[in-house]
Amino acid sequence: MSENTVFETDRPVFPFTAIIGQDEMKLALILNVIDPKIGGVMIMGDRGTGKSTTVRALVDLLPQIEVVANDPFNSHPSDPELMSQEVKEKILNQQPLEVLQTKINMVDLPLGATEDRVCGTIDIEKALTEGVKAFEPGLLAKANRGILYVDEVNLLDDHLVDVLLDSAASGWNTVEREGISISHPARFILVGSGNPEEGELRPQLLDRFGMHAEIRTVKDYQTRVSIVLQRLEFDESPKDFRKLYQEKQEELTKRIAEARERVKSVKLVDDYYSIISSICSDLDIDGLRGDLVTNRAAKALCAFEGREIVEEQDLIRIMPLCLRHRLRKDPLETIDSGEKIQQILEKYF
């Protein structure tokens, strides 16, 4: 393991590679790390199905990135779209930048968070008396170039959800108060989880998530026993349990890092562009987000599997994840959204 890789943490996290089942959720999370422009993941499922455990387990797998030292926004040292105004000014003034290698950050958004805590605040008194833009960064600043995780996102105040989705879509967060305006980059992978029994998200908000994973409670008793024994073993001795999966964790981290580079050169043949858009049209999906997300996710899956040309099987695997939450809900229909997509896929493939 490299010197920069931190495997042991103060609060041991369950290893991602030890999680049994829930392949759909794990794949969606990995693909978003490979290509953050997919637009995040909405994970909906029953209570106690490991949604939060899986998302937090992702932290160990996140590859390292270059950031400007002592910058609260995790600014990129060379990409203007991912750097704060202060860093841009330093570059314009030809001041040297100290660059560090650090793991991609993951930020938890607590349910009771206020808008100030999320977006940041401007110290008006300091701005008026000292003439400087005194900005106290919020969670969006900390999550820049990382992952923002919202557990029970369907219980979050609609106004805050709008703020999060707007920032995720634009890549910027703007705070305005008393005529003073401050903007900073806020490009993050938005991951939300929730239990459908506690309420659904509005369709226009669901559409803003790139992918949607549905989690079901495991029914097979042998699998349930395996999961229970595994969890008891982890709770008994977390560090020893993590050591058993250390090699697998490092292999998957390396695979993700390589895929992040490879995805830039992955090709999608022209026929597949037509097929993707035809399927979205047949499913009567509003807007073009479904088409765009499917294209990106197919390339990310192809890169993750070490290939450079998207295959038919890639589309079949990722289209239900990218499209099921965008279908219009018809109360008179008895067919499940996943089955509806499968029927359309069988028509084309």
Coordinates of C-alpha atoms in Angstrom, one line a residue:
M1 CA 0.0 0.0 0.0
S2 CA 1.3 3.5 -0.8
E3 CA 2.3 5.8 2.0
N4 CA -0.6 8.2 1.1
T5 CA -3.3 5.6 1.4
V6 CA -5.0 5.7 4.7
F7 CA -6.7 2.4 5.4
E8 CA -7.1 2.4 9.2
T9 CA -9.4 5.1 10.4
D10 CA -10.4 6.4 13.9
R11 CA -13.9 5.0 13.2
P12 CA -13.5 1.7 11.2
V13 CA -15.8 1.5 8.2
F14 CA -17.3 -1.7 6.9
P15 CA -15.3 -2.7 3.7
F16 CA -17.1 -2.1 0.4
T17 CA -15.8 -5.4 -1.1
A18 CA -17.2 -7.4 1.9
I19 CA -20.8 -6.3 1.2
I20 CA -22.9 -9.2 0.1
G21 CA -25.4 -8.6 -2.8
Q22 CA -26.9 -5.1 -3.6
D23 CA -24.9 -5.2 -6.8
E24 CA -27.1 -2.6 -8.5
M25 CA -26.4 0.0 -5.8
K26 CA -22.7 -0.8 -5.7
L27 CA -22.4 -0.5 -9.5
A28 CA -24.2 2.9 -9.6
L29 CA -21.9 4.3 -6.9
I30 CA -18.7 3.1 -8.6
L31 CA -19.8 4.4 -12.0
N32 CA -20.4 7.9 -10.5
V33 CA -16.9 7.9 -9.0
I34 CA -15.5 7.0 -12.4
D35 CA -17.5 9.8 -14.1
P36 CA -19.0 12.4 -11.7
K37 CA -20.9 14.0 -14.6
I38 CA -23.3 11.1 -14.6
G39 CA -25.1 13.2 -11.9
G40 CA -25.3 11.2 -8.7
V41 CA -27.4 8.3 -7.4
M42 CA -30.7 8.0 -5.6
I43 CA -30.9 4.9 -3.5
M44 CA -34.4 3.9 -2.4
G45 CA -35.1 0.7 -0.4
D46 CA -36.4 -0.9 2.7
R47 CA -35.1 -0.1 6.2
G48 CA -32.0 -2.0 7.3
T49 CA -30.9 -3.0 3.8
G50 CA -27.4 -1.5 4.1
K51 CA -27.9 1.7 2.1
S52 CA -25.9 4.0 4.5
T53 CA -23.4 1.3 5.2
T54 CA -22.6 0.9 1.4
V55 CA -22.3 4.6 0.8
R56 CA -20.0 5.2 3.7
A57 CA -18.0 2.1 2.7
L58 CA -17.3 3.9 -0.6
V59 CA -14.9 6.2 1.2
D60 CA -12.1 3.6 1.3
L61 CA -12.3 3.1 -2.4
L62 CA -12.0 6.7 -3.5
P63 CA -8.8 7.4 -5.5
Q64 CA -6.5 10.4 -4.7
I65 CA -6.7 13.8 -6.4
E66 CA -4.5 16.9 -6.5
V67 CA -5.7 19.8 -4.4
V68 CA -4.3 23.3 -3.6
A69 CA -3.0 23.2 0.0
N70 CA -4.9 25.1 2.7
D71 CA -7.8 25.9 0.3
P72 CA -11.3 25.3 1.8
F73 CA -12.8 24.5 -1.6
N74 CA -10.4 21.6 -2.5
S75 CA -9.4 23.7 -5.6
H76 CA -7.8 22.0 -8.6
P77 CA -4.3 23.3 -9.3
S78 CA -4.8 23.8 -13.0
D79 CA -8.5 23.5 -14.0
P80 CA -10.2 27.0 -13.7
E81 CA -13.7 25.4 -13.5
L82 CA -12.6 23.7 -10.2
M83 CA -10.7 26.4 -8.4
S84 CA -11.7 29.2 -6.1
Q85 CA -11.3 32.9 -6.9
E86 CA -8.4 33.2 -4.5
V87 CA -6.5 30.5 -6.3
K88 CA -7.2 32.1 -9.7
E89 CA -5.8 35.4 -8.4
K90 CA -2.7 33.6 -7.2
I91 CA -2.2 32.1 -10.6
L92 CA -2.7 35.4 -12.3
N93 CA -0.2 37.0 -10.0
Q94 CA 2.2 34.1 -10.7
Q95 CA 2.4 33.2 -7.0
P96 CA 3.5 29.6 -6.3
L97 CA 0.9 27.0 -5.3
E98 CA 1.5 24.2 -2.9
V99 CA -0.2 21.1 -4.2
L100 CA -1.2 18.1 -2.1
Q101 CA -2.4 14.6 -3.0
T102 CA -5.5 13.7 -1.0
K103 CA -8.4 11.2 -1.1
I104 CA -11.7 12.3 -2.6
N105 CA -13.7 13.7 0.2
M106 CA -17.2 12.5 1.4
V107 CA -19.4 14.9 3.3
D108 CA -22.5 13.8 5.3
L109 CA -25.4 16.3 5.2
P110 CA -27.4 16.1 8.5
L111 CA -31.2 16.2 8.2
G112 CA -31.5 19.2 10.4
A113 CA -28.9 21.3 8.5
T114 CA -29.8 25.0 7.8
E115 CA -29.3 26.7 4.5
D116 CA -26.4 28.7 6.1
R117 CA -24.7 25.5 7.2
V118 CA -25.1 24.0 3.7
C119 CA -24.2 27.1 1.5
G120 CA -22.0 29.1 3.8
T121 CA -22.4 32.5 5.3
I122 CA -21.1 36.1 4.7
D123 CA -19.9 38.1 7.8
I124 CA -21.6 41.4 7.0
E125 CA -20.0 43.2 9.9
K126 CA -16.5 42.3 8.8
A127 CA -17.3 43.2 5.2
L128 CA -18.5 46.6 6.2
T129 CA -15.9 47.5 8.8
E130 CA -12.8 46.0 7.1
G131 CA -13.9 46.1 3.4
V132 CA -13.2 42.4 2.8
K133 CA -15.6 39.6 1.7
A134 CA -15.5 37.5 4.8
F135 CA -17.0 34.2 3.8
E136 CA -17.5 31.2 6.1
P137 CA -17.6 28.2 3.8
G138 CA -20.4 25.6 4.2
L139 CA -20.8 21.9 3.4
L140 CA -21.0 22.6 -0.4
A141 CA -17.5 24.1 -0.3
K142 CA -16.2 21.0 1.6
A143 CA -17.9 18.7 -0.8
N144 CA -16.4 20.3 -3.9
R145 CA -14.7 17.6 -6.1
G146 CA -16.1 15.0 -3.7
I147 CA -19.3 13.2 -2.6
L148 CA -22.2 14.8 -0.7
Y149 CA -24.3 12.1 1.0
V150 CA -27.9 12.9 2.1
D151 CA -29.5 10.1 4.2
E152 CA -33.3 10.1 4.2
V153 CA -33.2 12.7 1.4
N154 CA -37.0 12.3 1.0
L155 CA -37.4 13.9 4.5
L156 CA -35.2 16.9 3.6
D157 CA -36.8 20.2 3.2
D158 CA -37.8 20.8 -0.4
H159 CA -36.0 24.2 -0.5
L160 CA -32.7 22.6 0.6
V161 CA -33.1 19.8 -2.0
D162 CA -33.5 22.5 -4.7
V163 CA -30.3 24.2 -3.5
L164 CA -28.4 20.9 -3.6
L165 CA -29.7 19.9 -7.0
D166 CA -29.0 23.4 -8.5
S167 CA -25.4 23.4 -7.2
A168 CA -24.9 19.8 -8.4
A169 CA -26.2 20.7 -11.9
S170 CA -24.4 24.0 -12.3
G171 CA -21.2 23.1 -10.4
W172 CA -21.3 26.5 -8.5
N173 CA -22.7 27.8 -5.3
T174 CA -23.6 31.5 -4.9
V175 CA -24.3 33.1 -1.6
E176 CA -25.8 36.6 -1.6
R177 CA -26.5 38.9 1.4
E178 CA -27.0 42.6 1.8
G179 CA -25.7 43.3 -1.7
I180 CA -22.6 41.2 -1.3
S181 CA -22.3 38.1 -3.6
I182 CA -19.7 35.3 -3.3
S183 CA -19.5 32.3 -5.7
H184 CA -17.3 29.2 -5.4
P185 CA -17.0 25.9 -7.3
A186 CA -19.3 23.1 -5.9
R187 CA -18.9 20.1 -8.1
F188 CA -19.8 17.0 -6.2
I189 CA -21.5 13.6 -6.7
L190 CA -24.9 13.8 -4.9
V191 CA -25.9 10.6 -3.3
G192 CA -29.3 10.4 -1.6
S193 CA -30.9 7.4 0.1
G194 CA -34.4 6.9 1.5
N195 CA -37.2 4.6 2.3
P196 CA -40.2 4.9 -0.1
E197 CA -42.6 4.3 2.9
E198 CA -41.6 7.7 4.3
G199 CA -42.5 9.6 1.1
E200 CA -41.4 9.9 -2.5
L201 CA -39.4 12.8 -4.0
R202 CA -41.1 15.1 -6.4
P203 CA -40.7 13.8 -10.0
Q204 CA -38.8 16.9 -11.1
L205 CA -36.3 16.4 -8.3
L206 CA -35.9 12.6 -9.0
D207 CA -35.1 13.5 -12.6
R208 CA -32.1 15.5 -11.5
F209 CA -30.4 12.4 -10.1
G210 CA -28.4 10.6 -12.7
M211 CA -29.1 7.1 -11.6
H212 CA -31.6 5.3 -9.4
A213 CA -30.9 2.1 -7.5
E214 CA -33.7 0.1 -5.9
I215 CA -32.8 -2.1 -2.9
R216 CA -34.9 -5.0 -1.7
T217 CA -34.7 -7.0 1.6
V218 CA -32.9 -10.3 1.0
K219 CA -35.4 -13.2 1.1
D220 CA -33.0 -16.1 0.9
Y221 CA -32.3 -17.3 4.4
Q222 CA -28.8 -18.6 3.7
T223 CA -27.8 -15.2 2.4
R224 CA -29.4 -13.5 5.4
V225 CA -27.4 -15.8 7.7
S226 CA -24.1 -14.9 5.9
I227 CA -24.8 -11.2 6.2
V228 CA -25.7 -11.4 9.9
L229 CA -22.5 -13.5 10.7
Q230 CA -20.4 -11.1 8.7
R231 CA -21.8 -8.1 10.5
L232 CA -21.3 -9.7 13.9
E233 CA -17.7 -10.5 13.0
F234 CA -17.1 -6.9 12.0
D235 CA -18.7 -5.5 15.2
E236 CA -16.5 -7.9 17.3
S237 CA -13.2 -6.9 15.8
P238 CA -13.5 -4.2 13.0
K239 CA -9.7 -3.8 12.4
D240 CA -9.1 -7.6 12.0
F241 CA -12.2 -7.9 9.8
R242 CA -10.9 -5.0 7.5
K243 CA -7.5 -6.6 7.2
L244 CA -9.2 -9.7 5.6
Y245 CA -10.4 -7.4 2.8
Q246 CA -7.4 -5.1 2.5
E247 CA -6.1 -6.6 -0.7
K248 CA -9.5 -6.6 -2.4
Q249 CA -10.1 -3.0 -1.4
E250 CA -6.7 -1.9 -2.9
E251 CA -7.4 -3.8 -6.1
L252 CA -10.8 -2.1 -6.5
T253 CA -9.3 1.3 -5.8
K254 CA -6.7 0.8 -8.5
R255 CA -9.3 -0.4 -10.9
I256 CA -11.5 2.7 -10.3
A257 CA -8.5 5.0 -10.7
E258 CA -7.5 3.4 -14.0
A259 CA -11.2 3.6 -15.2
R260 CA -11.2 7.3 -14.4
E261 CA -8.4 7.8 -16.9
R262 CA -9.7 5.2 -19.5
V263 CA -13.2 6.6 -19.7
K264 CA -11.9 9.7 -21.6
S265 CA -11.0 7.5 -24.5
V266 CA -14.1 5.1 -24.5
K267 CA -16.0 5.1 -27.8
L268 CA -19.7 4.7 -28.4
V269 CA -20.7 3.6 -31.9
D270 CA -23.2 5.8 -33.8
D271 CA -25.9 3.1 -33.8
Y272 CA -26.0 3.1 -30.0
Y273 CA -26.6 6.8 -29.8
S274 CA -29.7 6.3 -32.0
I275 CA -30.8 3.2 -30.0
I276 CA -30.5 5.1 -26.7
S277 CA -32.5 8.0 -27.9
S278 CA -35.1 5.7 -29.5
I279 CA -35.6 3.8 -26.3
C280 CA -36.0 7.0 -24.3
S281 CA -38.6 8.2 -26.9
D282 CA -40.5 4.9 -26.7
L283 CA -40.6 5.2 -22.9
D284 CA -42.0 8.7 -23.3
I285 CA -39.3 10.2 -21.1
D286 CA -39.4 14.0 -20.7
G287 CA -36.2 16.0 -21.5
L288 CA -32.8 14.7 -22.6
R289 CA -31.2 13.9 -19.2
G290 CA -32.0 10.2 -19.7
D291 CA -30.2 10.1 -23.0
L292 CA -27.2 12.0 -21.7
V293 CA -26.9 10.0 -18.5
T294 CA -27.2 6.6 -20.3
N295 CA -24.4 7.6 -22.7
R296 CA -22.1 8.6 -19.8
A297 CA -22.9 5.5 -17.7
A298 CA -22.4 3.1 -20.6
K299 CA -18.9 4.6 -21.2
A300 CA -18.1 4.5 -17.4
L301 CA -19.1 0.8 -17.2
C302 CA -17.1 0.0 -20.3
A303 CA -14.0 1.7 -18.7
F304 CA -14.5 -0.1 -15.4
E305 CA -14.4 -3.4 -17.2
G306 CA -11.2 -2.5 -19.0
R307 CA -12.6 -2.0 -22.5
E308 CA -12.6 1.0 -24.9
I309 CA -15.7 0.3 -27.0
V310 CA -19.2 0.1 -25.5
E311 CA -21.0 -3.2 -26.1
E312 CA -24.6 -4.0 -26.2
Q313 CA -24.5 -5.7 -22.8
D314 CA -23.3 -2.4 -21.2
L315 CA -26.5 -0.7 -22.3
I316 CA -28.7 -3.6 -21.1
R317 CA -27.1 -3.4 -17.7
I318 CA -27.2 0.4 -17.1
M319 CA -30.4 1.5 -18.8
P320 CA -32.8 0.4 -16.0
L321 CA -30.6 2.3 -13.5
C322 CA -30.6 5.4 -15.7
L323 CA -34.2 5.5 -16.8
R324 CA -36.6 3.8 -14.3
H325 CA -37.0 7.0 -12.1
R326 CA -37.8 9.1 -15.2
L327 CA -40.8 7.2 -16.3
R328 CA -44.2 8.8 -15.9
K329 CA -46.3 7.1 -13.2
D330 CA -49.6 5.9 -14.5
P331 CA -51.9 4.8 -11.6
L332 CA -53.8 2.5 -13.9
E333 CA -50.7 0.5 -15.0
T334 CA -49.9 -2.7 -13.2
I335 CA -46.6 -3.3 -14.9
D336 CA -43.5 -2.4 -12.8
S337 CA -41.2 0.3 -14.3
G338 CA -38.2 -2.1 -14.4
E339 CA -40.2 -4.6 -16.3
K340 CA -41.4 -2.0 -18.8
I341 CA -37.8 -1.0 -19.5
Q342 CA -36.8 -4.7 -19.9
Q343 CA -39.6 -5.2 -22.5
I344 CA -38.4 -2.2 -24.5
L345 CA -34.8 -3.5 -24.3
E346 CA -35.8 -6.9 -25.6
K347 CA -37.4 -5.1 -28.6
Y348 CA -34.1 -3.4 -29.5
F349 CA -31.5 -6.1 -28.4

